[in-house]
Short mmCIF file of C-alpha atoms and ligand atoms in Angstrom, two decimals:
data_model
loop_
_atom_site.label_atom_id
_atom_site.label_comp_id
_atom_site.label_asym_id
_atom_site.label_seq_id
_atom_site.Cartn_x
_atom_site.Cartn_y
_atom_site.Cartn_z
CA MET A 7 -33.15 50.01 28.23
CA ARG A 8 -35.63 52.74 26.41
CA LYS A 9 -38.41 51.28 24.65
CA ARG A 10 -38.78 53.01 21.12
CA MET A 11 -41.83 54.77 20.85
CA ILE A 12 -43.99 56.16 17.98
CA ALA A 13 -46.56 58.38 18.70
CA GLY A 14 -49.40 60.13 16.10
CA ASN A 15 -50.52 63.19 16.65
CA TRP A 16 -53.61 63.90 14.31
CA LYS A 17 -53.74 67.58 15.53
CA MET A 18 -57.17 69.14 13.95
CA ASN A 19 -57.94 66.18 11.72
CA LYS A 20 -60.48 63.47 11.55
CA THR A 21 -64.33 63.63 12.36
CA TYR A 22 -65.48 61.13 15.01
CA SER A 23 -66.32 58.51 12.39
CA GLU A 24 -63.04 58.97 10.36
CA ALA A 25 -61.27 58.63 13.76
CA VAL A 26 -62.69 55.45 14.41
CA VAL A 27 -62.20 54.18 10.81
CA LEU A 28 -58.16 55.23 11.44
CA ALA A 29 -58.43 53.28 14.58
CA GLU A 30 -59.63 50.14 13.23
CA GLU A 31 -57.36 49.97 10.64
CA LEU A 32 -54.59 50.44 12.64
CA ALA A 33 -56.07 47.61 15.20
CA CYS A 34 -56.04 45.61 12.15
CA ALA A 35 -52.81 46.06 10.89
CA LEU A 36 -51.24 45.77 14.57
CA ALA A 37 -53.23 42.50 15.36
CA ASP A 38 -50.02 40.70 15.83
CA GLY A 39 -48.32 43.13 17.78
CA THR A 40 -45.80 46.24 17.48
CA LYS A 41 -42.51 44.35 17.74
CA GLY A 42 -41.41 45.80 21.00
CA VAL A 43 -42.38 49.37 20.08
CA ASP A 44 -44.73 51.67 22.24
CA VAL A 45 -47.16 53.27 19.85
CA VAL A 46 -49.43 56.04 20.73
CA VAL A 47 -52.36 57.90 18.92
CA CYS A 48 -53.61 61.21 19.90
CA PRO A 49 -56.79 62.12 18.32
CA PRO A 50 -58.81 65.49 18.64
CA ALA A 51 -60.42 65.36 22.44
CA VAL A 52 -63.93 64.98 20.92
CA ASP A 53 -62.53 61.56 19.16
CA LEU A 54 -61.20 60.20 22.15
CA LYS A 55 -63.70 58.17 23.28
CA GLY A 56 -64.59 56.59 20.00
CA VAL A 57 -60.94 55.62 19.51
CA GLY A 58 -60.39 54.14 22.98
CA ALA A 59 -63.65 52.13 22.59
CA VAL A 60 -61.60 50.68 19.42
CA ILE A 61 -58.72 49.86 20.99
CA ASP A 62 -60.71 48.37 23.73
CA GLN A 63 -62.75 46.18 21.68
CA LYS A 64 -60.09 44.87 19.55
CA ALA A 65 -57.26 44.63 22.02
CA ALA A 66 -55.23 46.87 20.13
CA PRO A 67 -51.48 47.45 21.16
CA VAL A 68 -51.71 51.12 21.13
CA ALA A 69 -52.17 53.72 23.69
CA LEU A 70 -54.53 56.57 23.74
CA GLY A 71 -52.96 60.08 24.04
CA ALA A 72 -54.87 63.68 24.19
CA GLN A 73 -52.97 66.77 22.70
CA ASN A 74 -53.73 69.29 25.38
CA VAL A 75 -54.81 69.51 29.30
CA TYR A 76 -55.90 71.93 31.95
CA TRP A 77 -54.33 71.84 35.34
CA GLU A 78 -56.99 72.08 37.53
CA GLU A 79 -59.21 69.58 38.53
CA SER A 80 -62.60 70.97 37.61
CA GLY A 81 -64.51 74.51 37.64
CA ALA A 82 -65.33 77.48 35.51
CA TYR A 83 -62.49 76.95 32.61
CA THR A 84 -64.92 77.13 29.77
CA GLY A 85 -63.38 75.16 27.00
CA GLU A 86 -60.73 73.33 28.94
CA THR A 87 -60.36 69.49 29.67
CA ALA A 88 -58.97 68.20 32.98
CA PRO A 89 -56.89 65.59 33.61
CA ASP A 90 -59.28 63.35 35.33
CA MET A 91 -61.52 63.67 32.32
CA LEU A 92 -59.05 62.09 30.01
CA THR A 93 -58.49 59.09 32.42
CA ALA A 94 -62.31 58.58 32.17
CA VAL A 95 -61.95 58.07 28.56
CA GLY A 96 -58.91 56.09 28.61
CA ALA A 97 -56.28 58.40 28.01
CA THR A 98 -52.81 57.36 29.15
CA TYR A 99 -50.84 59.87 27.60
CA CYS A 100 -51.00 63.91 26.49
CA ILE A 101 -49.28 65.99 24.67
CA ILE A 102 -48.03 69.13 26.33
CA GLY A 103 -46.40 72.45 24.80
CA HIS A 104 -46.71 71.72 21.16
CA SER A 105 -45.45 74.48 19.06
CA GLU A 106 -48.76 75.10 17.71
CA ARG A 107 -50.39 75.39 21.01
CA ARG A 108 -47.09 77.74 22.30
CA GLY A 109 -47.70 79.83 19.03
CA TYR A 110 -51.20 80.12 18.22
CA PHE A 111 -52.63 79.91 21.96
CA GLY A 112 -49.85 81.33 23.99
CA GLU A 113 -49.00 78.49 25.77
CA THR A 114 -45.70 79.18 28.02
CA ASP A 115 -43.17 77.02 29.58
CA GLU A 116 -44.89 78.25 33.02
CA ASP A 117 -48.10 76.43 31.65
CA VAL A 118 -46.10 73.55 30.21
CA ASN A 119 -44.54 73.02 33.39
CA ARG A 120 -47.81 72.79 35.59
CA LYS A 121 -49.86 71.03 33.15
CA ALA A 122 -46.75 68.11 33.40
CA LYS A 123 -47.53 68.29 37.25
CA ALA A 124 -51.12 67.87 37.05
CA LEU A 125 -50.89 64.85 34.39
CA MET A 126 -48.23 63.17 36.44
CA ALA A 127 -50.03 63.72 39.65
CA HIS A 128 -52.87 61.91 37.68
CA GLY A 129 -50.84 59.20 36.44
CA ILE A 130 -51.04 60.49 32.56
CA VAL A 131 -47.57 60.70 30.81
CA PRO A 132 -46.55 64.13 29.54
CA ILE A 133 -45.18 63.92 25.82
CA SER A 134 -43.43 67.40 26.54
CA CYS A 135 -42.75 69.27 23.28
CA CYS A 136 -40.20 71.75 22.74
CA GLY A 137 -37.92 73.11 19.47
CA GLU A 138 -36.78 76.39 18.09
CA SER A 139 -37.77 78.47 15.25
CA LEU A 140 -35.89 78.92 12.08
CA GLU A 141 -34.83 82.25 13.48
CA THR A 142 -33.29 81.05 16.23
CA ARG A 143 -31.82 78.27 14.29
CA GLU A 144 -30.29 80.75 11.88
CA ALA A 145 -28.67 82.63 14.84
CA GLY A 146 -27.09 79.64 16.11
CA GLU A 147 -29.07 79.75 19.10
CA HIS A 148 -31.08 76.71 18.99
CA VAL A 149 -29.23 74.37 21.43
CA ALA A 150 -29.13 77.07 24.09
CA PHE A 151 -32.89 78.03 23.36
CA VAL A 152 -34.08 74.50 23.59
CA VAL A 153 -31.93 73.54 26.81
CA ASN A 154 -33.64 76.95 28.41
CA GLN A 155 -36.89 75.41 27.42
CA ILE A 156 -36.34 71.93 29.02
CA LYS A 157 -35.00 73.53 32.31
CA ALA A 158 -38.10 75.80 32.47
CA ASP A 159 -40.52 72.77 31.48
CA THR A 160 -39.04 70.36 34.26
CA GLU A 161 -38.82 72.65 36.88
CA GLY A 162 -40.01 71.19 40.26
CA LEU A 163 -40.70 68.10 38.60
CA GLU A 164 -40.22 64.82 40.61
CA ILE A 165 -39.83 61.49 38.34
CA THR A 166 -39.92 58.04 39.70
CA ASP A 167 -40.30 56.07 36.52
CA PRO A 168 -38.58 57.54 33.96
CA SER A 169 -40.63 55.70 31.22
CA LYS A 170 -43.52 57.66 32.34
CA TYR A 171 -42.03 61.12 31.29
CA VAL A 172 -41.40 61.77 27.36
CA ILE A 173 -40.02 64.53 25.63
CA ALA A 174 -40.35 65.51 21.77
CA TYR A 175 -38.02 67.64 20.28
CA GLU A 176 -39.81 69.20 17.07
CA PRO A 177 -38.00 72.12 15.41
CA ILE A 178 -40.81 74.29 14.33
CA TRP A 179 -39.16 74.89 11.25
CA ALA A 180 -39.45 70.98 9.99
CA ILE A 181 -43.31 70.59 11.18
CA GLY A 182 -45.64 70.01 8.22
CA THR A 183 -43.21 71.65 5.90
CA GLY A 184 -41.64 68.50 4.39
CA LYS A 185 -38.39 69.99 5.38
CA THR A 186 -36.79 67.43 7.88
CA ALA A 187 -33.84 68.14 10.29
CA THR A 188 -31.11 65.79 9.39
CA ALA A 189 -30.34 63.26 12.11
CA ASP A 190 -27.30 64.59 12.57
CA ASP A 191 -28.93 68.05 13.60
CA ALA A 192 -31.83 66.35 15.82
CA GLN A 193 -28.85 64.33 17.50
CA GLU A 194 -27.18 67.57 18.38
CA VAL A 195 -29.99 69.13 20.17
CA ILE A 196 -31.62 65.97 21.49
CA GLY A 197 -28.10 64.94 22.98
CA ALA A 198 -28.24 68.31 24.68
CA ILE A 199 -31.72 67.51 25.77
CA ARG A 200 -30.42 64.41 27.57
CA GLU A 201 -27.47 65.97 28.97
CA THR A 202 -29.66 68.79 30.51
CA LEU A 203 -31.95 65.91 31.77
CA ARG A 204 -29.01 64.59 33.52
CA GLU A 205 -28.26 67.70 35.42
CA VAL A 206 -32.25 67.76 36.44
CA PHE A 207 -32.90 64.02 37.18
CA GLY A 208 -29.57 62.36 37.65
CA GLU A 209 -29.62 58.68 36.32
CA LYS A 210 -33.10 58.65 35.78
CA ALA A 211 -32.31 60.77 32.52
CA GLU A 212 -30.88 57.76 30.85
CA GLY A 213 -34.61 56.48 31.04
CA ILE A 214 -36.67 59.28 29.46
CA ARG A 215 -37.39 58.65 25.93
CA ILE A 216 -36.78 61.67 23.82
CA LEU A 217 -38.60 61.78 20.28
CA TYR A 218 -37.91 63.57 17.09
CA GLY A 219 -40.81 65.05 15.27
CA GLY A 220 -41.03 67.35 12.07
CA SER A 221 -42.00 65.77 8.82
CA ALA A 222 -40.75 62.51 10.11
CA ASN A 223 -41.92 59.80 7.69
CA PRO A 224 -41.46 56.07 6.87
CA GLY A 225 -38.47 57.10 4.52
CA ASN A 226 -36.27 58.71 7.05
CA ILE A 227 -37.37 57.31 10.60
CA ALA A 228 -34.54 54.71 10.62
CA GLY A 229 -32.01 57.36 10.33
CA PHE A 230 -32.97 59.34 13.30
CA LEU A 231 -33.01 56.11 15.29
CA GLU A 232 -29.64 55.49 14.59
CA LYS A 233 -28.75 58.24 16.94
CA GLN A 234 -27.76 57.12 20.23
CA ASP A 235 -30.14 59.37 21.95
CA ILE A 236 -33.15 59.63 19.95
CA ASP A 237 -35.95 57.32 21.18
CA GLY A 238 -38.62 57.44 18.67
CA ALA A 239 -40.91 59.95 16.57
CA LEU A 240 -43.87 62.32 16.99
CA VAL A 241 -45.57 62.07 13.93
CA GLY A 242 -48.13 64.62 12.36
CA GLY A 243 -49.02 64.28 8.69
CA ALA A 244 -47.68 60.47 8.55
CA SER A 245 -49.72 59.07 11.41
CA LEU A 246 -53.08 60.46 9.33
CA LYS A 247 -53.04 57.28 7.36
CA ALA A 248 -52.46 53.47 8.75
CA GLU A 249 -50.22 52.47 5.88
CA SER A 250 -47.65 54.98 6.73
CA PHE A 251 -47.95 54.99 10.52
CA VAL A 252 -47.58 51.22 10.66
CA ALA A 253 -44.63 51.46 8.30
CA MET A 254 -42.95 53.45 10.68
CA ILE A 255 -43.40 51.25 13.62
CA GLU A 256 -42.39 48.32 11.61
CA SER A 257 -39.19 50.36 10.74
CA SER A 258 -38.68 51.20 14.46
CA ALA A 259 -38.55 47.76 15.46
CA GLU A 260 -35.11 46.57 17.06
P1 13P B 322 -45.65 66.58 10.87
O1 13P B 322 -44.75 65.38 11.04
O2 13P B 322 -46.48 66.57 10.10
O3 13P B 322 -44.33 67.64 10.28
O4 13P B 322 -45.90 67.06 12.54
C1 13P B 322 -44.95 66.83 13.35
C2 13P B 322 -45.95 67.27 14.38
O5 13P B 322 -45.85 68.31 14.70
C3 13P B 322 -46.03 66.32 15.45
O6 13P B 322 -46.58 66.83 16.84
#
């Protein structure tokens, strides 16, 4: 029922020309399709147009996503990007609430909620991130912590098409550290996220994709996908090279 998804978060990597090269490599490697996997790439904002142009020219089976958005329509918000601006350069997805944005830039659950509403009002699919710190996990409070994030992040959201709202569970201690959660660790929290989504959205919860993120790579992706509630991955480091990203897409085909 839920189509698998592999999304690449390029974070603050790749200049314009490097981003175009990576997009061309992906387009070439995926010329025969993605075997039923939804593929999204999220380059830095200044690279969106260039990556989008490659996707269009090569008719690549890849969707374009941004890494952040602001909820206002336009105006005096120096440095920010409005949903319409993302649409204008071809972005149909947008990551919100990444732990790096929460940690370094003070993004709160309230912000994440406003961003989700603004994106959905403009037909852009949010990839809404959640996840606990090592301290919270060691205190045994990880499930409760993430459930609370989900409740706050989804407050008042109305979902008509559940394939148009995506969650990424990224335990902070597993991001960029080479330390992955086990598939069982991830399923424990992602199962609780699904249960919370059922409380909030009823049966629509069954159609919402929940991705795992945190040192996901070609060697461990299959193990995560065996778990009943895990529908794909939000990939950082391994999305920066076409070879590893494409290998993860291939391992995700059902
Ligand atoms: P890594 O895959 O580099 O650990 O990053 C995960 C992540 O933060 C994706 O959003």
